[in-house]
Tab-separated table of C-alpha atoms and ligand atoms in Angstrom:
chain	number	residue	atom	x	y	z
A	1	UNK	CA	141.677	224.100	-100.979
A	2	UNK	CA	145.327	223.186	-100.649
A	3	UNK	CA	146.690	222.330	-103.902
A	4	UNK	CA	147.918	218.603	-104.307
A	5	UNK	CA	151.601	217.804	-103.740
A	6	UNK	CA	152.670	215.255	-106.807
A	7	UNK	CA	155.901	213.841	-106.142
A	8	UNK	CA	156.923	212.008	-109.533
A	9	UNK	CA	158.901	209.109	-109.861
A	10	UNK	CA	161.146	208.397	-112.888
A	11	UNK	CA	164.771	206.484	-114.243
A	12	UNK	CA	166.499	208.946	-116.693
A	13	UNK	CA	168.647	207.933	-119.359
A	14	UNK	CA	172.260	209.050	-118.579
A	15	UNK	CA	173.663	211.121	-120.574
A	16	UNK	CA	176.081	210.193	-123.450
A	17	UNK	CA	179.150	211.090	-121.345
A	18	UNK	CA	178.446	208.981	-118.706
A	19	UNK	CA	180.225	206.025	-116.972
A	20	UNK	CA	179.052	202.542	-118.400
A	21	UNK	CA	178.594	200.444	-115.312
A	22	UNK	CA	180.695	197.860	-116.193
A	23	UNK	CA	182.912	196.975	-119.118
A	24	UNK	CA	181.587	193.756	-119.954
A	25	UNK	CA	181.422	193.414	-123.639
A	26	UNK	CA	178.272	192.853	-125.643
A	27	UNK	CA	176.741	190.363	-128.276
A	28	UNK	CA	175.766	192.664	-131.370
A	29	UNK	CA	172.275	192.372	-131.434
A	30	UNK	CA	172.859	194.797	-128.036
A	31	UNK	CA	174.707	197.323	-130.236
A	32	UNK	CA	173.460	200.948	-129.373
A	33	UNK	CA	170.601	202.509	-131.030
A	34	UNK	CA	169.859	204.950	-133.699
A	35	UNK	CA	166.592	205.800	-132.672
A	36	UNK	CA	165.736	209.242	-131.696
A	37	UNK	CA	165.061	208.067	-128.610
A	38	UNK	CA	168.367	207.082	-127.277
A	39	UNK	CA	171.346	209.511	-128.125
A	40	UNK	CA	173.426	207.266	-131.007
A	41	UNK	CA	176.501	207.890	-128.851
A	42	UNK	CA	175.211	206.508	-125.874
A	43	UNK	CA	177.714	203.512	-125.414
A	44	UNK	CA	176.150	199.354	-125.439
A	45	UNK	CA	176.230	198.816	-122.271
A	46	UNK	CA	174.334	202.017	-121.090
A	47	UNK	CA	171.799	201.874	-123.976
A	48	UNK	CA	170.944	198.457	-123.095
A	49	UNK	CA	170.893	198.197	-119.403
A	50	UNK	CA	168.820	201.853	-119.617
A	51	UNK	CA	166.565	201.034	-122.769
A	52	UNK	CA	163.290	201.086	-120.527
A	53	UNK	CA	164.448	204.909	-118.983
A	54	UNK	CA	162.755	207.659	-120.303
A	55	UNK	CA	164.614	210.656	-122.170
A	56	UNK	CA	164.694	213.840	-119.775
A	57	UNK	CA	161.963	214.601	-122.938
A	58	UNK	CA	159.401	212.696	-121.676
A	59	UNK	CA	160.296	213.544	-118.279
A	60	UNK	CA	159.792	217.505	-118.718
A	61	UNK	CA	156.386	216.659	-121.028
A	62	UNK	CA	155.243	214.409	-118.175
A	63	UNK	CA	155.820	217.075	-115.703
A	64	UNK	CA	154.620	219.708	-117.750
A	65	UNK	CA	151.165	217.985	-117.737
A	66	UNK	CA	151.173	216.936	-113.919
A	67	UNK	CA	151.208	220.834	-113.574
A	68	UNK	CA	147.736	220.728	-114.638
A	69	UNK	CA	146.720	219.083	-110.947
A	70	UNK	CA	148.975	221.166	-108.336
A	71	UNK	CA	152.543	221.454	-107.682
A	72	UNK	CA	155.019	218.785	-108.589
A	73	UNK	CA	157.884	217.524	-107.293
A	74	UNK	CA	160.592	215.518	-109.139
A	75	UNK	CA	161.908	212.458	-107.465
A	76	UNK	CA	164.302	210.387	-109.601
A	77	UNK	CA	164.170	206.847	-108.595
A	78	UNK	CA	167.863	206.897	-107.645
A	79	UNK	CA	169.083	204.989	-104.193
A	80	UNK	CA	168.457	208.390	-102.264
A	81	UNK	CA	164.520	207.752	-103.185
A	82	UNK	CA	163.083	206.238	-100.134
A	83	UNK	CA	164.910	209.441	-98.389
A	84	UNK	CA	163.018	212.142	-100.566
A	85	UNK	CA	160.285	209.977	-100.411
A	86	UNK	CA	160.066	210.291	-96.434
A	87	UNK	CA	161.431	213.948	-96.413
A	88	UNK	CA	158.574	215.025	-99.081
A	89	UNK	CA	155.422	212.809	-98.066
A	90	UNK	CA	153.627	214.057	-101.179
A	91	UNK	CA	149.957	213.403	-101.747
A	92	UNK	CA	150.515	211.086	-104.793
A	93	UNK	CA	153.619	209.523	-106.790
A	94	UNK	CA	153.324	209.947	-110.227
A	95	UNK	CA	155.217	206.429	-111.343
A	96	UNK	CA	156.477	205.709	-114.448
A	97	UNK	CA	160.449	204.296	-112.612
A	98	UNK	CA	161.683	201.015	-114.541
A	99	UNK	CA	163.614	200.750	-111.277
A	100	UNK	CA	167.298	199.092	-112.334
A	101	UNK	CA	168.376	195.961	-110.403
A	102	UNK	CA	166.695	192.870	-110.602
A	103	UNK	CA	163.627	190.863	-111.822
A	104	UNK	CA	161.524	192.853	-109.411
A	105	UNK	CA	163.254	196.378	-110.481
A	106	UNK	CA	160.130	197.784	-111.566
A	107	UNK	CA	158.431	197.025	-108.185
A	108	UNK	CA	160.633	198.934	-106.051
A	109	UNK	CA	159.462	202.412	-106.176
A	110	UNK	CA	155.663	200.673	-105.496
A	111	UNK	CA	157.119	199.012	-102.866
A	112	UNK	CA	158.397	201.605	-100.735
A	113	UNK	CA	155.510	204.055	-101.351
A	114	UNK	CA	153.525	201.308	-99.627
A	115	UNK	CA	156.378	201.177	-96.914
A	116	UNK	CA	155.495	204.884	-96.257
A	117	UNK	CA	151.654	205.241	-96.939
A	118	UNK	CA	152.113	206.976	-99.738
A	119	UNK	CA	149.724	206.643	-102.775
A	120	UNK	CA	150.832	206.118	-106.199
A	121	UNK	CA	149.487	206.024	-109.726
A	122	UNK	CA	149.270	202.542	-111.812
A	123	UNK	CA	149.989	198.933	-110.821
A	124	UNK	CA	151.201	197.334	-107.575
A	125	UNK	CA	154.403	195.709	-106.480
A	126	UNK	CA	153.154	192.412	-107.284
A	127	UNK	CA	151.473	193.048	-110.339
A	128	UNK	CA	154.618	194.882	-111.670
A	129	UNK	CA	157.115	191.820	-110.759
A	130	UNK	CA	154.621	189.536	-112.004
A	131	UNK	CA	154.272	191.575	-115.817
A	132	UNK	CA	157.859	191.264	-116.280
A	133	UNK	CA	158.628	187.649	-115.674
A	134	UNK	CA	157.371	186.396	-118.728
A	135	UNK	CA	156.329	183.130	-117.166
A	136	UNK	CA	154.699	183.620	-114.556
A	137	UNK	CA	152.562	186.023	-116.191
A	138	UNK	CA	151.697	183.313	-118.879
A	139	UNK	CA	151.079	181.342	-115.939
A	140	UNK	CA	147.926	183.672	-114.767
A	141	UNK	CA	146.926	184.526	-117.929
A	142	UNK	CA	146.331	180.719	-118.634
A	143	UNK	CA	144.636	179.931	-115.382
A	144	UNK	CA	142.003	182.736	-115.772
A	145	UNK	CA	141.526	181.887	-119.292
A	146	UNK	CA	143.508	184.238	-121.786
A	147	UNK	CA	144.974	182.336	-124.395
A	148	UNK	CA	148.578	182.888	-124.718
A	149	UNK	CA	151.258	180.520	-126.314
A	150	UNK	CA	152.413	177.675	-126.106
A	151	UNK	CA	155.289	178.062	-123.950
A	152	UNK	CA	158.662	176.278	-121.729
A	153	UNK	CA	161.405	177.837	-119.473
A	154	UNK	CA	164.949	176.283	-120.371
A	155	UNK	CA	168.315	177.734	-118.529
A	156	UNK	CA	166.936	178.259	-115.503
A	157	UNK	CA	169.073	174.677	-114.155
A	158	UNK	CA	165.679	172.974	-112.903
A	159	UNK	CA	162.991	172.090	-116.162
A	160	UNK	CA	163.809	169.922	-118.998
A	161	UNK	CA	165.210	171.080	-121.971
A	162	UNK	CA	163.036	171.807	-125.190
A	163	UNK	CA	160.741	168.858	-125.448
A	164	UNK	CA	160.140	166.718	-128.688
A	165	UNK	CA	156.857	167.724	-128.969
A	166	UNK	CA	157.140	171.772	-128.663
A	167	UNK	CA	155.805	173.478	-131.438
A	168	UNK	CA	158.367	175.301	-134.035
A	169	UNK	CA	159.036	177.877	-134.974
A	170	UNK	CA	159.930	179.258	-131.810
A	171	UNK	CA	160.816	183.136	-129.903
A	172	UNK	CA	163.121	182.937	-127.689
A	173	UNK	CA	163.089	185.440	-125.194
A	174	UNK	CA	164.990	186.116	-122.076
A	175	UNK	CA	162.356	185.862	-118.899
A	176	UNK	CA	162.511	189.211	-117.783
A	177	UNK	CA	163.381	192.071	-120.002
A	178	UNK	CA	161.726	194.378	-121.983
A	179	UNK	CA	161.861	196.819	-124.851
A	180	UNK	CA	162.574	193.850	-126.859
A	181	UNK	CA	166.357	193.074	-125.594
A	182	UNK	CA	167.720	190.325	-126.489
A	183	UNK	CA	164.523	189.873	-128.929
A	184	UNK	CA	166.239	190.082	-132.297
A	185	UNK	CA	165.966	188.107	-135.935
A	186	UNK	CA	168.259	185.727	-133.715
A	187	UNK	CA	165.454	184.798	-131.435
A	188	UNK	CA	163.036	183.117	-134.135
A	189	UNK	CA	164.118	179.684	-134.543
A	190	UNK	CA	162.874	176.907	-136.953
A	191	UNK	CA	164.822	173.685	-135.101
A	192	UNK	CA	165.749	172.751	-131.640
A	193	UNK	CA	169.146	173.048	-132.668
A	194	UNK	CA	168.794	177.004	-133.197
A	195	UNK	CA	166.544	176.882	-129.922
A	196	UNK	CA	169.608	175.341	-127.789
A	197	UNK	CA	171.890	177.669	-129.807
A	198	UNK	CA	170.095	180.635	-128.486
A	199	UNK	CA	168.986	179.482	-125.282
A	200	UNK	CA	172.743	179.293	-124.522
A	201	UNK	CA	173.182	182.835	-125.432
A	202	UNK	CA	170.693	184.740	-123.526
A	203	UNK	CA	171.428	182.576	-120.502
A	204	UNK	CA	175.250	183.748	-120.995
A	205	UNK	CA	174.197	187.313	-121.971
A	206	UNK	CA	171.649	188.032	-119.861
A	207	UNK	CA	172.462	185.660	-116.796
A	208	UNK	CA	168.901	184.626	-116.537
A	209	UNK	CA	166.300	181.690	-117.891
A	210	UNK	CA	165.576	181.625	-121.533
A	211	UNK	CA	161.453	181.649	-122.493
A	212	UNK	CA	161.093	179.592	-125.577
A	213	UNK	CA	157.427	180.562	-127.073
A	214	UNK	CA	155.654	179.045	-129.973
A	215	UNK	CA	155.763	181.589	-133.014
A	216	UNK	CA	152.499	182.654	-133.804
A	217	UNK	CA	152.453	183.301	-137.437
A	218	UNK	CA	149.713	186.318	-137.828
A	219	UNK	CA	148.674	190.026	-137.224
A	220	UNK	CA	150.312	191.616	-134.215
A	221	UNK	CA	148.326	194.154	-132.349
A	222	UNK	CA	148.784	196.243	-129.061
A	223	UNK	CA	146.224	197.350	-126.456
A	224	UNK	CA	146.431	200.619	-125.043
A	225	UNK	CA	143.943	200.370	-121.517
A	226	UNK	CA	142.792	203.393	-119.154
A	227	UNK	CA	141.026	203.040	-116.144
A	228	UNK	CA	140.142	200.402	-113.283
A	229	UNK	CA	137.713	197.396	-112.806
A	230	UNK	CA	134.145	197.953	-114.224
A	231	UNK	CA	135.165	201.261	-115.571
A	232	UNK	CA	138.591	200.097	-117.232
A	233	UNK	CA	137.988	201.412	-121.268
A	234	UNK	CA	140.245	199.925	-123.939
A	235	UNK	CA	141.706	202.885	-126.654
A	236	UNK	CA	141.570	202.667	-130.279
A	237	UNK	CA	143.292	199.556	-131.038
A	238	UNK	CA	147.058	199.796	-133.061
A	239	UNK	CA	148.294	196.841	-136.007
A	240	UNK	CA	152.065	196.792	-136.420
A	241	UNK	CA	152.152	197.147	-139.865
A	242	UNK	CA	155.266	194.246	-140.870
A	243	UNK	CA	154.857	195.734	-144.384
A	244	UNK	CA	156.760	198.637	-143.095
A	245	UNK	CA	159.912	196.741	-142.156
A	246	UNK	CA	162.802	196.086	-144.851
A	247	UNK	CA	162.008	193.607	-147.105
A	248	UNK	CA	163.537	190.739	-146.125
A	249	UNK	CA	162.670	191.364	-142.466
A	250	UNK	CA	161.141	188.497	-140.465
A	251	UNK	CA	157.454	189.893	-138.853
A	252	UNK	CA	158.665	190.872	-135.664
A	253	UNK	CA	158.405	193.769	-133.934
A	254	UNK	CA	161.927	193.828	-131.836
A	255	UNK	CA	164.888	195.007	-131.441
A	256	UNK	CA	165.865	195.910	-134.919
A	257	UNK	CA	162.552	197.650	-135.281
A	258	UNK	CA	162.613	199.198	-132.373
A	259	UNK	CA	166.067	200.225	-132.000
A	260	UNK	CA	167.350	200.146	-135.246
A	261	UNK	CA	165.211	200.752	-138.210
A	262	UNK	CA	163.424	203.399	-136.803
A	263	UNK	CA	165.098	206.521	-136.703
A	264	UNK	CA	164.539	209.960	-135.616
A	265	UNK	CA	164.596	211.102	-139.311
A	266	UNK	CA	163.065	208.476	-141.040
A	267	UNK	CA	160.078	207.040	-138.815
A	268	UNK	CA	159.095	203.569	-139.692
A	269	UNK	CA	155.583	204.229	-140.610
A	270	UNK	CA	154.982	200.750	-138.653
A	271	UNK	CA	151.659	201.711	-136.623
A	272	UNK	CA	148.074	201.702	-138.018
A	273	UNK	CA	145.564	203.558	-136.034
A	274	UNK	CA	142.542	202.123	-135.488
A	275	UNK	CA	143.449	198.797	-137.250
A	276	UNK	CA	141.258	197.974	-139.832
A	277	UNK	CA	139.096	194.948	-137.841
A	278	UNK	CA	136.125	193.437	-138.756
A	279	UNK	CA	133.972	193.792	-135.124
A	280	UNK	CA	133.964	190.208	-134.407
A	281	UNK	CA	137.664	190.838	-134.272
A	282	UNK	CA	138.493	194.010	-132.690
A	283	UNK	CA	136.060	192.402	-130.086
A	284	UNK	CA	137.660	189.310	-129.700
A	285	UNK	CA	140.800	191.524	-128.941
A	286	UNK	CA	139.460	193.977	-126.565
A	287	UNK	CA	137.817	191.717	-124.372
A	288	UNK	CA	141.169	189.341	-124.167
A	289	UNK	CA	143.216	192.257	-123.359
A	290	UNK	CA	141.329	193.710	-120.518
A	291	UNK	CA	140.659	189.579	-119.104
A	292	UNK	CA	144.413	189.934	-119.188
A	293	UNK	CA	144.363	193.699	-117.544
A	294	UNK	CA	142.507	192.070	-114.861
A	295	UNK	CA	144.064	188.998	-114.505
A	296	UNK	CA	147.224	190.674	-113.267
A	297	UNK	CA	145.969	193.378	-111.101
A	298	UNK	CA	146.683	195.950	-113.481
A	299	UNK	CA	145.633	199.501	-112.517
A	300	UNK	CA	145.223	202.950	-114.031
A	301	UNK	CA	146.683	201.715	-117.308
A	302	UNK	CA	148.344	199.258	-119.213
A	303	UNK	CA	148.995	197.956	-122.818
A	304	UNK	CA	148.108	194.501	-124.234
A	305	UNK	CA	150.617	192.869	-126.616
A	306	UNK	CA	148.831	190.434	-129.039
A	307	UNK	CA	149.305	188.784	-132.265
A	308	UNK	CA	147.192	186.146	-133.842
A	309	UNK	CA	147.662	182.254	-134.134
A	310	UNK	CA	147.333	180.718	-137.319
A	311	UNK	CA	143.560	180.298	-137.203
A	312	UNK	CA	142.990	183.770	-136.326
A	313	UNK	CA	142.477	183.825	-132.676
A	314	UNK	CA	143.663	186.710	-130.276
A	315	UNK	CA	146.310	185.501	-128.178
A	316	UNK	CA	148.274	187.840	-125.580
A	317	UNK	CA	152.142	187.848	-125.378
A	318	UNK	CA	152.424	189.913	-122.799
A	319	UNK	CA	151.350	193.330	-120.388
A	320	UNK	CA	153.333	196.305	-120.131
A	321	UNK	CA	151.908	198.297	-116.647
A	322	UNK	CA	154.225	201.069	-116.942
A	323	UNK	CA	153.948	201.809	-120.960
A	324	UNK	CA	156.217	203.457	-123.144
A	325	UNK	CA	154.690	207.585	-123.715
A	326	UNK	CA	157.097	209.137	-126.433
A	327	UNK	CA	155.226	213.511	-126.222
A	328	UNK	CA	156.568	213.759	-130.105
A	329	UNK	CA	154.021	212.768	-131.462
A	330	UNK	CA	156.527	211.950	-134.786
A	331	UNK	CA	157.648	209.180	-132.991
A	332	UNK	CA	156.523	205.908	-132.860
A	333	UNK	CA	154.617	205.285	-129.300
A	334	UNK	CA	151.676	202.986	-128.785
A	335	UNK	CA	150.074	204.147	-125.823
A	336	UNK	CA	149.892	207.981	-127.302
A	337	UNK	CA	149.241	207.174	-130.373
A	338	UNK	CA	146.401	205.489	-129.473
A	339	UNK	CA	145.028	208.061	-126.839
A	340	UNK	CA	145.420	210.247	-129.819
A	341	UNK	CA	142.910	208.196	-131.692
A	342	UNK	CA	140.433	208.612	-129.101
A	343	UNK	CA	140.861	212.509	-129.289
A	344	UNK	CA	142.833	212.599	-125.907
A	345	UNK	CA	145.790	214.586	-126.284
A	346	UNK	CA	149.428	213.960	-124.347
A	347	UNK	CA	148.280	216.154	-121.065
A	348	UNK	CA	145.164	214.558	-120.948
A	349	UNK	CA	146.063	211.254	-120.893
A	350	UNK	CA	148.585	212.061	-118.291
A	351	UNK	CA	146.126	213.626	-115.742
A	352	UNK	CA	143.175	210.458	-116.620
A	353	UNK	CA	145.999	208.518	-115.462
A	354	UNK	CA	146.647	210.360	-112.160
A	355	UNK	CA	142.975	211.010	-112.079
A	356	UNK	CA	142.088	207.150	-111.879
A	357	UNK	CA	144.535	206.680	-109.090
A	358	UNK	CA	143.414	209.380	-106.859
A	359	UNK	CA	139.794	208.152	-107.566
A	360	UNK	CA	141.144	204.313	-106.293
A	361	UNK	CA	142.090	206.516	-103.060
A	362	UNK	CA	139.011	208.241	-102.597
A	363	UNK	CA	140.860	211.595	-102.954
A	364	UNK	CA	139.261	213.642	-105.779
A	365	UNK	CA	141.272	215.646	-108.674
B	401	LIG	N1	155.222	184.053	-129.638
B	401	LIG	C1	155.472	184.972	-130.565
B	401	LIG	N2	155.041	184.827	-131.834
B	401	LIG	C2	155.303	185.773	-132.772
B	401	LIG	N3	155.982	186.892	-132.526
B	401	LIG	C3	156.425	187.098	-131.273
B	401	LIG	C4	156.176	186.166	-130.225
B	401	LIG	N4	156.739	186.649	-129.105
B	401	LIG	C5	157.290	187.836	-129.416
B	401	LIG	N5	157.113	188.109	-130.715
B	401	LIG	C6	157.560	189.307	-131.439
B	401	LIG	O1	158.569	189.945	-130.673
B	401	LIG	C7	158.115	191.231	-130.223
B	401	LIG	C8	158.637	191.514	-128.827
B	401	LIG	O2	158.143	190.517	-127.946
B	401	LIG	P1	157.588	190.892	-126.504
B	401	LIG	O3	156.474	191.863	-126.629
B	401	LIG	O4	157.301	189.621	-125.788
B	401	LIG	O5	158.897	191.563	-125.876
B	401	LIG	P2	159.193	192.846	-124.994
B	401	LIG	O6	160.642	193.083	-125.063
B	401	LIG	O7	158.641	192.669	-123.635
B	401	LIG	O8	158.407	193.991	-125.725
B	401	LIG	P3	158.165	195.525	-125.314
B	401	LIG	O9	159.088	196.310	-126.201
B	401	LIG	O10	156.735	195.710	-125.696
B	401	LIG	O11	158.468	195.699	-123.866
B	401	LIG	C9	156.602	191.171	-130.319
B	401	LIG	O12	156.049	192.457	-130.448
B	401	LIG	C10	156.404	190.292	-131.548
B	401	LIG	O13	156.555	191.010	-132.751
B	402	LIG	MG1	156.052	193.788	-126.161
């Protein structure tokens, strides 16, 4: 039998001596990282407009395991993609692109797979654009059911401002980012005076709507999800452990957490793996994760941000379709760790990903 042709699609972090793309300056909770995962050097405005682009680490562990199925061929999601993508015709992208301009960046390399017949693994176009506007995903998750909070979009020129009534304390989060930018200390606000204060900035540093959330005051957990419809299986569930922050530190698990506190050196020891859950809970949160899995059209895998309300029930902040997948397994990433839990090692997980999808297309590994 022929052996399958995996083209695979990626962003990679520039290196430190590159060219920021513009010299705009930056607000300091945007200052660049210390975490292993982006060089320290790296300057603002690279580290933050690239945080969601993987290290060439993950990009030679990724291949590495892709080996396992047939012969691979790398495919950076740069603006000569749809070219290679035509010249190539492989049997299957291997996606894991953040894409880079736009609230639909993440959809692009989907989107033009599609344009030339070309399977891919995980989520669609739509389901991609839709899991990083924060909204509109809270939109879907509400009208099939998933509790999620309380929520309003201000900046965006057209809805009212904060209303009387919203429920404080507040995150406020710009609509379509990830890796928590622009989710700092600064974003939890106790007044609608802090609310406007930082509504103003994101709008000015982000140039995009502001989502202000209701703060939901207990245990955070995160999802990790393999597999499609019936068959979709939810991994050993991870707590971020707030203990493990700084004391002083509000319980939030952004962008000094991520970005700042834990270093390559010194690991915040911030995930517990399974979380210690009572069944009625660790229930409760798988089956409102994969509601949410399914809600958006997720596909292959996924992971499930959740934290509890003050009463204890599951709600979901958000879905990432194209997760975070750190090989070391030193540092700190969910959707390994977890797979880890289950006994499922870094290759593995990467081929029961491209597995699934070539299952969806009726080819077989
Ligand atoms: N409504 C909320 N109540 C309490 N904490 C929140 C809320 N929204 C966000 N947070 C905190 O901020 C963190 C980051 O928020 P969120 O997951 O929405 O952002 P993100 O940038 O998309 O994250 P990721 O790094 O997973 O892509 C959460 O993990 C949580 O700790
Ligand atoms: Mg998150």
């Amino acid at each position: 039998m022929r052996e399958l042709r995996i083209g695979f699609a990626y962003n990679e972090k520039p290196s430190e001596d590159a060219e920021p793309p513009s010299g705009q300056p930056l607000p300091v909770d945007r200052l660049p990282a210390s975490n292993g995962a982006v060089p320290a050097s790296l300057s603002p405005a690279l580290h933050d407009r690239f945080a969601e682009w993987d290290e060439p680490a993950t990009i030679a562990a990724i291949e590495a395991a892709l080996r396992r199925r047939g012969t691979v061929i790398r495919m950076e999601a740069d603006t000569d993609f749809p070219a290679k993508l035509r010249e190539q015709l492989p049997d299957i992208v291997f996606n894991i692109a953040e894409g880079l301009n736009g609230p639909n960046r993440e959809a692009h390399v989907p989107a033009i797979c599609e344009y030339y017949g070309v399977p891919y693994t995980a989520s669609d176009p739509l389901t991609l654009a839709l899991a990083l506007d924060k909204r509109r995903a809270k939109e879907i998750f509400r009208a099939r059911g998933v509790c999620t909070p309380a929520y309003v979009l201000v900046g965006d020129g057209a809805g009212p401002d904060l209303p009387a009534s919203f429920p404080l304390p507040a995150v406020v989060k710009p609509l379509y980012e990830g890796s928590s930018m622009g989710i700092s200390e600064r974003a939890y606000c106790t007044t609608p005076e802090q609310v406007a204060a930082r509504v103003a900035e994101v709008v000015g540093e982000y140039d995009e709507p502001a989502l202000v959330e209701e703060f939901l005051p207990g245990r955070e957990f995160t999802v990790a999800i393999l597999g499609n419809g019936q068959t979709a299986r939810v991994l050993p569930i991870v707590e971020i452990r707030f203990d493990a922050l700084p004391a002083g530190a509000l319980p939030l698990y952004g962008y000094e957490a991520k970005w700042i506190w834990d270093t390559a050196d010194q690991p915040l020891q911030i995930f517990d793996c399974p979380a210690p859950l009572e069944p009625p809970l660790a229930h409760a949160l798988e089956s409102a994760a994969l509601a949410a899995y399914h809600a958006l059209g997720c596909r292959d895998w996924g992971r499930v941000d959740m934290r509890l309300d003050a009463r204890g029930v599951p709600h979901v902040l958000e879905i990432n379709p194209l997760p975070g997948i750190l090989p070391d397994p030193r540092q700190n990433s969910c959707f390994p760790k977890a797979a880890r839990a289950a006994g499922i090692d870094y290759d593995e997980l990467i081929c029961t990903v491209l597995d699934s999808a070539l299952a969806r297309y009726g080819m077989r590994p």
